[in-house]
């Protein structure tokens, strides 16, 4: 049986208004995670129980390590989850008792890069703190500072430590709680150049095939805090949609889906993973799933286009089917951003090799800096120039050769504006 199943989702096109009706499924009892691409409606299904943890592999400076929160479930037989706990000791040699495990950790649905369960102990104010480890200037590597315990789906426990990242290589180890049966592993991000994650399965003690990094939306089960009233929140398993690396989403609630103007939401786009989330539906009176009729989402996808998504039907655990309407919309004016009382735009965008920054300003800018950053936030190109009053055409040559989405920052030293650039 294949663990990763590429397929084309059900698609019906309406040529008159360029709207598509799309079906994406997570299977009966939510048996799969489905990674979907808006540009061509392709999707990859991943069976929930084929991996336990995932390492981000998108750049040299990312260090996200996530637990698999997806689980097959139905009203009658929920599947055991993979659980992560902060160990009560930072000494690898110490035995660990199950009764000592108190602090269960979850992915935060905010960031793939630093939002995994193993990243949660990090200090957000310390840019060198990755939760599981901290950057050491003396040796130029991220070194371990925490030990974890993982409870697997079969009920067994493993203590686990990410020992380091050296250049692009993760080094980690795991063992039984008493220290026996220790296993050491390494993962080089360079081996996953075209993937967002490397998935690891403890049962087979191996990495498994991964998903191409061009997906936009993940349809899956995950755990999120639910308001229990009185200021209390409880972690709860939900079924919903998370956005991919570099994908931005804006929510338009309380609108007419047919007449809503996407331009009004051009300043509302966010890279937070659960802008779509799970609350586009509700289980009404414990009888049936009901979908909001005044809600749409605008998604800036990996192909640099913007799509309007309107959810129409949800099959629940009986089928796992999600049916939505997809429409390509034009918000090109959203690429014009203010800087020093002026505007700028990239042309061409998408680019290949070079592009031109067209910039109109009301006053001269003697020191203008243009930074190009990859999805991990690493600066890959910097250009220094000046801008004269009026229209400027600034050449940006020798762009990165690796295809993908980049951020272009334009700053005059005080204000910073950012626009997305796609390199083909």
Coordinates of C-alpha atoms in Angstrom, one line a residue:
X1 CA 0.0 0.0 0.0
X2 CA 1.3 3.4 -0.9
X3 CA 1.7 5.8 2.0
X4 CA 1.6 9.0 -0.1
X5 CA -1.1 8.9 -2.8
X6 CA -1.0 11.7 -5.4
X7 CA -4.4 12.3 -7.1
X8 CA -6.5 14.9 -8.9
X9 CA -9.5 16.0 -6.8
X10 CA -13.0 16.1 -8.2
X11 CA -13.4 19.2 -10.3
X12 CA -16.3 20.7 -12.2
X13 CA -15.6 24.0 -14.1
X14 CA -18.1 26.7 -14.8
X15 CA -16.7 28.6 -17.8
X16 CA -19.2 31.5 -17.6
X17 CA -17.9 32.9 -14.3
X18 CA -14.5 31.1 -13.9
X19 CA -15.7 29.2 -10.8
X20 CA -14.8 25.7 -10.0
X21 CA -16.5 23.3 -7.7
X22 CA -13.9 21.2 -5.9
X23 CA -14.0 18.2 -3.6
X24 CA -11.1 17.3 -1.3
X25 CA -11.4 14.4 1.0
X26 CA -9.7 13.2 4.2
X27 CA -11.5 9.8 3.9
X28 CA -14.0 8.0 6.1
X29 CA -13.2 8.6 9.8
X30 CA -10.7 11.2 8.7
X31 CA -8.2 8.5 7.7
X32 CA -5.9 10.8 5.7
X33 CA -4.2 14.3 5.7
X34 CA -4.8 15.8 2.3
X35 CA -2.4 18.4 0.9
X36 CA -4.1 20.4 -1.9
X37 CA -2.8 22.8 -4.5
X38 CA -5.1 25.6 -5.8
X39 CA -3.4 26.1 -9.2
X40 CA -4.2 22.7 -10.7
X41 CA -6.4 21.0 -8.0
X42 CA -3.8 18.3 -7.4
X43 CA -3.6 16.8 -4.0
X44 CA -1.6 14.3 -2.0
X45 CA -3.1 12.0 0.6
X46 CA -1.0 10.9 3.6
X47 CA -2.4 8.2 5.9
X48 CA -2.5 9.5 9.5
X49 CA -0.6 6.6 11.1
X50 CA 2.3 6.5 8.8
X51 CA 4.4 9.1 10.6
X52 CA 4.9 10.5 14.1
X53 CA 7.0 13.6 14.0
X54 CA 8.0 16.0 11.2
X55 CA 11.1 18.2 10.7
X56 CA 10.9 21.4 8.6
X57 CA 13.4 21.3 5.7
X58 CA 12.8 24.6 3.9
X59 CA 16.1 26.4 4.6
X60 CA 19.3 26.7 6.7
X61 CA 17.7 28.7 9.5
X62 CA 14.4 26.9 10.1
X63 CA 14.1 24.4 13.0
X64 CA 10.5 23.5 13.3
X65 CA 9.8 20.0 14.8
X66 CA 6.1 19.0 14.8
X67 CA 4.1 16.1 16.3
X68 CA 1.5 14.4 14.1
X69 CA -1.8 15.6 15.6
X70 CA -3.9 13.9 12.9
X71 CA -5.8 10.8 14.0
X72 CA -8.4 8.6 12.5
X73 CA -11.6 9.1 14.5
X74 CA -15.3 8.4 14.5
X75 CA -18.0 8.5 17.1
X76 CA -17.4 4.9 18.0
X77 CA -13.6 4.3 17.9
X78 CA -11.2 7.3 18.2
X79 CA -7.6 6.3 17.3
X80 CA -4.9 6.9 19.9
X81 CA -2.9 10.1 19.4
X82 CA 0.8 10.7 19.4
X83 CA 1.6 12.7 22.5
X84 CA 4.6 14.9 23.4
X85 CA 5.7 15.8 26.9
X86 CA 8.5 18.0 28.3
X87 CA 10.6 15.6 30.3
X88 CA 11.2 16.4 34.0
X89 CA 14.9 16.4 33.5
X90 CA 17.5 17.8 31.1
X91 CA 20.0 15.0 31.8
X92 CA 19.8 12.3 29.1
X93 CA 21.1 9.7 31.5
X94 CA 18.3 10.1 34.0
X95 CA 15.5 7.4 33.9
X96 CA 12.0 8.9 33.5
X97 CA 8.9 7.7 35.2
X98 CA 5.6 7.9 33.3
X99 CA 3.9 9.4 36.4
X100 CA 6.2 12.4 36.2
X101 CA 4.9 13.5 32.9
X102 CA 2.8 16.7 33.4
X103 CA 3.4 19.2 30.6
X104 CA 1.9 17.9 27.3
X105 CA 2.9 20.0 24.3
X106 CA 1.0 20.8 21.1
X107 CA 1.7 22.4 17.7
X108 CA 0.6 26.0 17.8
X109 CA -1.0 26.4 14.3
X110 CA 0.8 29.8 14.0
X111 CA 4.0 28.9 12.3
X112 CA 5.5 25.9 10.5
X113 CA 9.0 27.2 11.0
X114 CA 9.0 27.5 14.8
X115 CA 5.5 26.4 15.8
X116 CA 6.0 22.7 16.4
X117 CA 5.3 21.0 19.8
X118 CA 9.1 20.6 20.3
X119 CA 9.5 24.4 19.7
X120 CA 6.9 25.4 22.4
X121 CA 9.4 25.9 25.3
X122 CA 11.2 28.7 23.3
X123 CA 11.4 32.3 24.5
X124 CA 9.8 34.3 21.7
X125 CA 12.0 37.4 22.6
X126 CA 15.2 35.4 22.0
X127 CA 15.8 34.9 18.3
X128 CA 18.4 32.3 19.0
X129 CA 16.0 30.1 21.1
X130 CA 14.3 27.3 19.1
X131 CA 12.6 25.6 22.0
X132 CA 14.3 22.3 21.8
X133 CA 17.7 24.0 21.5
X134 CA 19.6 27.3 21.4
X135 CA 22.1 28.7 18.9
X136 CA 25.7 28.5 20.2
X137 CA 28.0 31.2 18.6
X138 CA 31.1 29.4 19.7
X139 CA 30.5 26.3 17.6
X140 CA 28.0 27.7 15.0
X141 CA 25.3 25.2 15.7
X142 CA 22.0 24.9 17.5
X143 CA 22.5 22.7 20.6
X144 CA 20.0 20.8 22.7
X145 CA 18.5 22.3 25.8
X146 CA 15.5 20.2 26.4
X147 CA 14.6 16.5 26.6
X148 CA 11.1 15.2 25.7
X149 CA 9.0 12.1 26.1
X150 CA 6.9 10.8 23.2
X151 CA 3.9 8.5 23.7
X152 CA 3.3 6.5 20.5
X153 CA 0.0 5.3 19.2
X154 CA 0.7 1.8 20.5
X155 CA 1.0 3.1 24.0
X156 CA 4.8 2.8 24.3
X157 CA 7.0 5.7 25.5
X158 CA 10.3 7.0 24.1
X159 CA 12.5 9.7 25.5
X160 CA 13.7 11.9 22.8
X161 CA 16.3 14.6 22.2
X162 CA 17.2 16.8 19.2
X163 CA 20.9 17.0 19.9
X164 CA 21.9 19.7 17.4
X165 CA 21.6 21.2 13.9
X166 CA 25.0 21.4 12.3
X167 CA 24.7 23.4 9.1
X168 CA 21.7 21.7 7.4
X169 CA 21.8 18.5 9.4
X170 CA 19.5 17.6 12.4
X171 CA 21.0 15.1 14.8
X172 CA 18.6 13.3 17.2
X173 CA 18.3 10.3 19.5
X174 CA 15.6 8.3 21.3
X175 CA 15.5 5.5 23.8
X176 CA 13.2 3.7 26.2
X177 CA 12.5 5.7 29.4
X178 CA 15.2 3.7 31.3
X179 CA 17.8 4.5 28.6
X180 CA 17.8 1.2 26.9
X181 CA 17.5 0.6 23.2
X182 CA 19.0 3.9 22.3
X183 CA 18.9 4.9 18.6
X184 CA 20.7 7.8 17.0
X185 CA 19.6 9.4 13.7
X186 CA 20.6 12.2 11.3
X187 CA 18.6 14.2 8.8
X188 CA 20.1 16.4 6.1
X189 CA 17.7 19.0 4.9
X190 CA 19.5 19.0 1.5
X191 CA 18.1 15.6 0.9
X192 CA 14.6 17.1 1.0
X193 CA 15.2 20.1 -1.4
X194 CA 11.7 19.9 -2.9
X195 CA 9.8 19.1 0.3
X196 CA 8.5 21.1 3.2
X197 CA 9.0 18.4 5.8
X198 CA 10.8 15.2 6.5
X199 CA 8.5 12.7 8.3
X200 CA 9.8 10.2 10.7
X201 CA 8.1 6.9 11.8
X202 CA 9.3 5.3 15.1
X203 CA 7.9 1.9 14.3
X204 CA 10.1 1.5 11.2
X205 CA 12.8 3.7 12.6
X206 CA 13.0 5.5 9.3
X207 CA 12.1 8.6 7.3
X208 CA 9.3 8.1 4.8
X209 CA 8.4 9.8 1.5
X210 CA 7.3 13.3 1.8
X211 CA 5.0 15.8 0.0
X212 CA 6.1 18.2 -2.7
X213 CA 6.5 21.8 -1.3
X214 CA 4.0 23.4 -3.7
X215 CA 0.9 22.6 -1.7
X216 CA -1.3 25.5 -0.5
X217 CA -3.8 24.0 2.0
X218 CA -3.8 21.0 4.3
X219 CA -7.1 19.3 5.1
X220 CA -6.5 17.4 8.4
X221 CA -7.3 16.7 12.0
X222 CA -5.3 18.8 14.5
X223 CA -5.5 19.8 18.2
X224 CA -6.4 23.4 19.1
X225 CA -7.5 25.3 22.3
X226 CA -11.3 25.4 22.5
X227 CA -13.0 28.0 24.7
X228 CA -14.6 26.2 27.7
X229 CA -16.0 29.3 29.3
X230 CA -14.8 31.2 32.3
X231 CA -11.5 32.1 30.7
X232 CA -10.6 28.4 30.4
X233 CA -9.4 26.6 27.3
X234 CA -9.1 22.9 26.7
X235 CA -7.1 21.2 23.9
X236 CA -9.5 19.6 21.5
X237 CA -9.2 17.6 18.3
X238 CA -10.9 19.3 15.3
X239 CA -11.1 18.8 11.6
X240 CA -10.1 21.8 9.5
X241 CA -7.8 23.5 7.0
X242 CA -4.2 24.8 7.6
X243 CA -2.3 27.0 5.1
X244 CA 1.1 26.1 3.7
X245 CA 4.5 27.7 3.8
X246 CA 4.4 31.2 2.4
X247 CA 0.6 31.0 1.8
X248 CA -1.5 34.0 3.1
X249 CA -5.2 33.9 3.9
X250 CA -7.7 36.7 4.6
X251 CA -11.1 35.9 6.1
X252 CA -14.3 37.8 5.0
X253 CA -17.1 37.0 7.5
X254 CA -20.6 38.5 7.5
X255 CA -20.6 39.1 3.7
X256 CA -22.5 38.1 0.6
X257 CA -20.2 35.5 -1.0
X258 CA -21.4 36.6 -4.5
X259 CA -20.7 40.3 -4.2
X260 CA -17.9 40.6 -1.7
X261 CA -15.0 42.8 -3.0
X262 CA -11.6 41.1 -2.4
X263 CA -9.9 44.5 -2.6
X264 CA -11.4 45.4 0.7
X265 CA -9.5 42.6 2.4
X266 CA -6.1 43.2 0.8
X267 CA -4.6 44.4 4.1
X268 CA -6.0 41.5 6.1
X269 CA -3.9 38.7 4.7
X270 CA -2.0 36.6 7.3
X271 CA 0.5 33.8 7.3
X272 CA -1.0 32.4 10.5
X273 CA -1.8 28.7 9.7
X274 CA -5.3 28.4 11.0
X275 CA -7.0 31.6 9.5
X276 CA -9.4 29.1 7.8
X277 CA -9.1 26.6 10.6
X278 CA -12.2 24.6 11.6
X279 CA -14.9 27.2 12.4
X280 CA -16.4 27.5 8.9
X281 CA -18.7 24.8 10.0
X282 CA -20.7 23.9 13.1
X283 CA -22.3 20.7 14.4
X284 CA -25.9 22.0 14.9
X285 CA -27.9 20.4 17.7
X286 CA -25.6 17.3 17.5
X287 CA -27.5 16.3 14.4
X288 CA -25.8 17.6 11.2
X289 CA -23.0 19.8 10.0
X290 CA -24.1 23.3 9.0
X291 CA -21.8 25.7 7.1
X292 CA -21.7 29.5 7.4
X293 CA -23.4 31.1 4.5
X294 CA -21.8 34.6 5.0
X295 CA -18.2 33.5 4.9
X296 CA -15.5 33.4 2.3
X297 CA -11.7 33.2 2.3
X298 CA -9.1 34.8 0.0
X299 CA -5.9 32.7 -0.4
X300 CA -2.6 34.0 -1.9
X301 CA -1.3 30.7 -3.1
X302 CA 2.2 29.4 -4.0
X303 CA 1.5 30.3 -7.7
X304 CA 1.2 34.0 -6.6
X305 CA -2.5 34.1 -7.6
X306 CA -5.3 34.9 -5.3
X307 CA -8.3 32.6 -5.0
X308 CA -11.7 33.1 -3.3
X309 CA -12.9 30.0 -1.5
X310 CA -16.5 29.4 -0.4
X311 CA -17.2 26.2 1.6
X312 CA -20.4 24.5 0.5
X313 CA -20.6 21.1 2.1
X314 CA -18.8 19.0 4.8
X315 CA -19.4 15.2 5.0
X316 CA -18.1 14.7 8.6
X317 CA -16.5 11.5 9.6
X318 CA -18.7 9.4 7.4
X319 CA -16.9 10.5 4.2
X320 CA -14.3 13.2 5.2
X321 CA -15.4 15.1 2.0
X322 CA -15.1 18.8 1.8
X323 CA -16.8 20.6 -1.2
X324 CA -16.0 24.2 -1.9
X325 CA -16.2 26.7 -4.7
X326 CA -12.9 28.2 -6.0
X327 CA -12.6 31.4 -8.0
X328 CA -9.5 33.2 -9.3
X329 CA -9.8 36.9 -8.3
X330 CA -7.8 40.0 -9.3
X331 CA -6.4 42.1 -6.5
X332 CA -3.3 43.2 -8.4
X333 CA -3.6 46.7 -6.9
X334 CA -2.7 45.0 -3.6
X335 CA 0.9 44.7 -4.9
X336 CA 1.3 48.5 -4.7
X337 CA 2.6 49.3 -1.3
X338 CA 3.3 52.7 0.3
X339 CA 6.9 53.8 1.0
X340 CA 8.0 57.3 1.8
X341 CA 4.8 58.7 0.3
X342 CA 5.2 56.7 -2.9
X343 CA 4.3 53.3 -4.4
X344 CA 6.3 50.5 -6.0
X345 CA 5.6 47.3 -7.9
X346 CA 7.8 44.5 -9.4
X347 CA 7.7 43.8 -13.1
X348 CA 7.9 41.1 -14.2
X349 CA 6.5 39.1 -11.3
X350 CA 6.9 36.1 -11.6
X351 CA 10.5 36.8 -12.4
X352 CA 13.4 34.7 -13.8
X353 CA 17.0 35.9 -13.4
X354 CA 16.1 39.6 -12.9
X355 CA 13.2 42.0 -12.4
X356 CA 12.6 45.7 -12.2
X357 CA 11.4 47.6 -9.2
X358 CA 9.1 50.4 -10.5
X359 CA 8.9 53.0 -7.8
X360 CA 7.3 56.5 -7.7
X361 CA 8.1 58.7 -4.8
X362 CA 7.3 62.3 -3.9
X363 CA 10.7 63.0 -2.5
X364 CA 14.3 61.7 -3.1
X365 CA 15.5 58.8 -1.0
X366 CA 19.4 58.9 -0.9
X367 CA 19.8 55.5 0.8
X368 CA 17.4 52.9 -0.4
X369 CA 17.9 49.2 0.5
X370 CA 16.2 46.3 -1.1
X371 CA 16.4 42.9 0.6
X372 CA 15.3 39.6 -0.9
X373 CA 14.4 36.9 1.7
X374 CA 13.5 33.3 1.2
X375 CA 10.6 31.6 3.1
X376 CA 12.7 30.8 6.1
X377 CA 13.5 34.5 6.5
X378 CA 17.1 34.2 5.3
X379 CA 18.4 37.2 3.4
X380 CA 19.6 35.9 0.0
X381 CA 20.1 39.2 -1.9
X382 CA 20.7 42.9 -1.0
X383 CA 20.7 45.9 -3.3
X384 CA 21.8 49.4 -2.3
X385 CA 20.7 52.4 -4.4
X386 CA 19.0 55.8 -4.3
X387 CA 15.7 57.0 -5.6
X388 CA 15.0 60.3 -7.2
X389 CA 11.7 62.2 -7.0
X390 CA 9.3 60.8 -9.5
X391 CA 9.3 57.5 -11.3
X392 CA 12.3 55.2 -10.7
X393 CA 13.1 51.9 -12.5
X394 CA 15.6 50.0 -10.4
X395 CA 17.1 46.8 -11.8
X396 CA 17.3 43.8 -9.6
X397 CA 19.7 41.4 -11.3
X398 CA 21.1 38.0 -10.3
X399 CA 18.0 36.9 -8.5
X400 CA 18.1 33.5 -6.7
X401 CA 18.0 30.6 -9.1
X402 CA 15.9 28.4 -6.9
X403 CA 12.2 28.6 -7.9
X404 CA 9.7 29.6 -5.2
X405 CA 8.1 32.5 -3.3
X406 CA 10.4 35.2 -1.9
X407 CA 9.8 38.4 0.1
X408 CA 11.2 41.7 -1.2
X409 CA 11.7 44.3 1.5
X410 CA 12.1 47.9 0.5
X411 CA 13.3 50.3 3.2
X412 CA 14.4 53.9 3.5
X413 CA 15.9 53.3 6.9
X414 CA 12.7 54.2 8.7
X415 CA 9.8 52.5 6.9
X416 CA 9.7 49.1 5.5
X417 CA 7.4 47.8 2.8
X418 CA 7.2 44.2 1.6
X419 CA 5.9 42.5 -1.5
X420 CA 5.9 38.9 -2.6
X421 CA 8.0 37.8 -5.6
X422 CA 7.7 34.5 -7.3
X423 CA 10.9 33.2 -9.0
X424 CA 10.3 30.7 -11.9

